[in-house]
PDB file of C-alpha atoms in Angstrom:
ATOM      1  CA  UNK A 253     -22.167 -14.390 120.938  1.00 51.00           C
ATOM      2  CA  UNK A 254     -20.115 -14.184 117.760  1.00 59.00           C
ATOM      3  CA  UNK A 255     -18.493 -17.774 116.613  1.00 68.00           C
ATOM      4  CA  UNK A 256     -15.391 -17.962 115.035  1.00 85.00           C
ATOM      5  CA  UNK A 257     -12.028 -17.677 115.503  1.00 94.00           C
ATOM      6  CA  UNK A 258     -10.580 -13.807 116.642  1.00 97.00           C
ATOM      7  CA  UNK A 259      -6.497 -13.067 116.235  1.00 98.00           C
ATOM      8  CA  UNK A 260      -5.856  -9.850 117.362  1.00 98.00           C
ATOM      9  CA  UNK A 261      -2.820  -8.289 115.289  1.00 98.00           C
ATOM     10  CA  UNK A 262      -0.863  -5.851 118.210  1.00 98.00           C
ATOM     11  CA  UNK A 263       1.276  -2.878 116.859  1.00 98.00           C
ATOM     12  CA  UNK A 264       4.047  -1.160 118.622  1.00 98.00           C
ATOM     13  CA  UNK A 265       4.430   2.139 117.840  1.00 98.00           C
ATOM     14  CA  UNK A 266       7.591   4.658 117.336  1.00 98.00           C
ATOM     15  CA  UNK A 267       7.212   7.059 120.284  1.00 97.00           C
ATOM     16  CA  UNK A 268       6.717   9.917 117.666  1.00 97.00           C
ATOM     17  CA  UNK A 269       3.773   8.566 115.600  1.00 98.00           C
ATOM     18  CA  UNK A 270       1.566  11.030 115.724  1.00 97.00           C
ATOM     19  CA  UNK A 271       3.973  13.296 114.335  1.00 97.00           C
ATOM     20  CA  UNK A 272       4.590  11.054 111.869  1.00 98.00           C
ATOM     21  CA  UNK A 273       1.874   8.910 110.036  1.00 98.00           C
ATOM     22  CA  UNK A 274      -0.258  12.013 108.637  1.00 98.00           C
ATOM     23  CA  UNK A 275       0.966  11.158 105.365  1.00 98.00           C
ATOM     24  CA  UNK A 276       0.293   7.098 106.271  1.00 98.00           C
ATOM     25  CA  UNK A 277      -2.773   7.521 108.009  1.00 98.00           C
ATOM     26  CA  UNK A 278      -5.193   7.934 104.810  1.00 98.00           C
ATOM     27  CA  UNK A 279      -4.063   5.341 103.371  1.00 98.00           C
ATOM     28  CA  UNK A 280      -4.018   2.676 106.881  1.00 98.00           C
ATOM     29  CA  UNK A 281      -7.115   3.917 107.627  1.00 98.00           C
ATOM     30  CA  UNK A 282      -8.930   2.660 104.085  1.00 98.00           C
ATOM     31  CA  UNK A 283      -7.158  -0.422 104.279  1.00 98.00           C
ATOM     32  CA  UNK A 284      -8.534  -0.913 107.713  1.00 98.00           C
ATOM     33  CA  UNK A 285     -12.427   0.371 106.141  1.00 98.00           C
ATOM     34  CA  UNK A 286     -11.827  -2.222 103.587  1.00 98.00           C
ATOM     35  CA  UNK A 287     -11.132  -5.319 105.780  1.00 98.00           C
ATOM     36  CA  UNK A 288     -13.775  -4.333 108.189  1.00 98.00           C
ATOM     37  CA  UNK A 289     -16.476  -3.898 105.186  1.00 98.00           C
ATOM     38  CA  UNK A 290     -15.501  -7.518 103.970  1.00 97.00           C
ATOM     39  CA  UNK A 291     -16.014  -9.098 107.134  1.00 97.00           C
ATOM     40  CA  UNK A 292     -12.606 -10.551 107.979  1.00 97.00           C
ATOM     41  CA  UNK A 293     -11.755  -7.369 110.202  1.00 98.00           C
ATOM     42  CA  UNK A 294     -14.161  -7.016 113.412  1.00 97.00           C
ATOM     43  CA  UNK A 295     -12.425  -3.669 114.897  1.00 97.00           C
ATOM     44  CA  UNK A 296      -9.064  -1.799 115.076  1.00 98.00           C
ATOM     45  CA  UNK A 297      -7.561   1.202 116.695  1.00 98.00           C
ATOM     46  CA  UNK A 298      -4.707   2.625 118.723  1.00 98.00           C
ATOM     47  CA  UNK A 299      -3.974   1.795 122.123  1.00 98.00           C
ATOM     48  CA  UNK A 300      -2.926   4.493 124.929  1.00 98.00           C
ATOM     49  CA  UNK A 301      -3.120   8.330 124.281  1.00 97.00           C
ATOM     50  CA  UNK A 302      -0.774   8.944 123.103  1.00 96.00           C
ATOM     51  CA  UNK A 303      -0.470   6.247 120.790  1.00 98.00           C
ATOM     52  CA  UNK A 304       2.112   3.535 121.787  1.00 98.00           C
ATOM     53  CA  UNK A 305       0.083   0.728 119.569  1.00 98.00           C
ATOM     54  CA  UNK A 306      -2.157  -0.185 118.200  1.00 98.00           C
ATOM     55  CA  UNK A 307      -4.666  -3.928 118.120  1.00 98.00           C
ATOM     56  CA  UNK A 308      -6.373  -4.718 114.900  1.00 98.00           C
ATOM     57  CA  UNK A 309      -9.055  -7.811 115.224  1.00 98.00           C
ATOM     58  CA  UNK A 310      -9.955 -10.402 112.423  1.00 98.00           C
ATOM     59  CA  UNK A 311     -12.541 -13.188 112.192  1.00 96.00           C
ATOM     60  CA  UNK A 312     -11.656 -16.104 110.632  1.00 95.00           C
ATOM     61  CA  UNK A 313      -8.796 -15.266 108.564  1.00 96.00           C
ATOM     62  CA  UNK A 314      -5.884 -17.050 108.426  1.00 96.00           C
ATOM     63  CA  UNK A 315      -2.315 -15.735 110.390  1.00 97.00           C
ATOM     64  CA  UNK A 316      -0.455 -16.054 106.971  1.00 98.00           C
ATOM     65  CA  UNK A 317      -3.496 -13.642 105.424  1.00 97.00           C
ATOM     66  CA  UNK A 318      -2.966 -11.276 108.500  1.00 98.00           C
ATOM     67  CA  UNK A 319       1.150 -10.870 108.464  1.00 98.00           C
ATOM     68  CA  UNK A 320       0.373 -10.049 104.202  1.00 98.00           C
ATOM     69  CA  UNK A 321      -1.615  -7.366 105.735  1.00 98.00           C
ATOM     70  CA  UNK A 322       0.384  -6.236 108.123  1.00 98.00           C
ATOM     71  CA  UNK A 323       3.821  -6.492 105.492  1.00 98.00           C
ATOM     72  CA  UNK A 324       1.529  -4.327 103.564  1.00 98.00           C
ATOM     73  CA  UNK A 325       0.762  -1.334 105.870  1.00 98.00           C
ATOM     74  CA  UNK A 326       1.596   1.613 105.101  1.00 98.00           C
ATOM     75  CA  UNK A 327       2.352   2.144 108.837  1.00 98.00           C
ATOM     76  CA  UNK A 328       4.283  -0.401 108.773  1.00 98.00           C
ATOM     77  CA  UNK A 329       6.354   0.313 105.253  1.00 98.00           C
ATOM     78  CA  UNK A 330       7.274   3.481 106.977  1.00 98.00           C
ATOM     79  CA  UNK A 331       8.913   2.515 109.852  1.00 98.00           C
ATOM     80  CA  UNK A 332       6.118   3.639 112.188  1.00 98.00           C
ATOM     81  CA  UNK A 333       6.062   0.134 113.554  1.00 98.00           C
ATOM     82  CA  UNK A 334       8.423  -1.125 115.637  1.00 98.00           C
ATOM     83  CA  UNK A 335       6.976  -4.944 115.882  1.00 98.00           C
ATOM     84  CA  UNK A 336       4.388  -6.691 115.690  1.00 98.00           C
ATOM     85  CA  UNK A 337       2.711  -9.598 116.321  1.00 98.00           C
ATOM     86  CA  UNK A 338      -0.692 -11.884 115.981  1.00 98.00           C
ATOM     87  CA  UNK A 339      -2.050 -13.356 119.063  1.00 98.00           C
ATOM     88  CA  UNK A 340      -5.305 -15.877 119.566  1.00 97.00           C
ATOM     89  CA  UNK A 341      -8.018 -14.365 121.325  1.00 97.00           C
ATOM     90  CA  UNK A 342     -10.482 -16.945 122.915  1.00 95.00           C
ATOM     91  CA  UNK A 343     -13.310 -14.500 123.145  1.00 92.00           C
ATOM     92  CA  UNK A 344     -16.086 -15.539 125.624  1.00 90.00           C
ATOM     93  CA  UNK A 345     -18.451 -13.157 125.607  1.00 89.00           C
ATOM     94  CA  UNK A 346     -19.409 -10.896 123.533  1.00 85.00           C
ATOM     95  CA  UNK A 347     -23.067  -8.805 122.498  1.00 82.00           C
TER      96      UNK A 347
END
């Protein structure tokens, strides 16, 4: 069971995204690669299909280090996100 505290950052999407973020998407998906290769990112991806969101889950970081990176998303710079939010996720279980 992993220790630690999990926030789960939830995006809502513009109903067009995937029309939208190709020029974004390089860019949010290395940012995403680089938090989940330092450890403080445990997963991330987009919810429904299509899109409508999208949850992005950190380990023991702090909320004001997750809203930096969510004010710094590219996504999120351009508009593709409507809101967004960090919630605390009391995981109890887990492999």
């Amino acid at each position: 069971m992993s220790t630690g505290r999990h926030l789960v950052l939830f995006y809502d999407y513009v109903e067009d995204v995937v029309e939208r973020r190709e020029p974004h998407r390089a860019e949010h998906l290395e940012r995403i690669r680089a938090a989940v290769a330092d450890g403080s990112m445990r997963m991330a991806g987009a919810l429904g299909d299509p899109p409508t969101g999208g949850a992005l889950v950190f380990h023991d970081v702090g909320e004001e280090a997750i809203a930096a990176f969510a004010e710094g998303d590219p996504y999120v710079r351009a508009g593709l996100v409507t809101a967004w939010r960090i919630v605390p996720w009391a995981v109890v279980a887990s492999t």
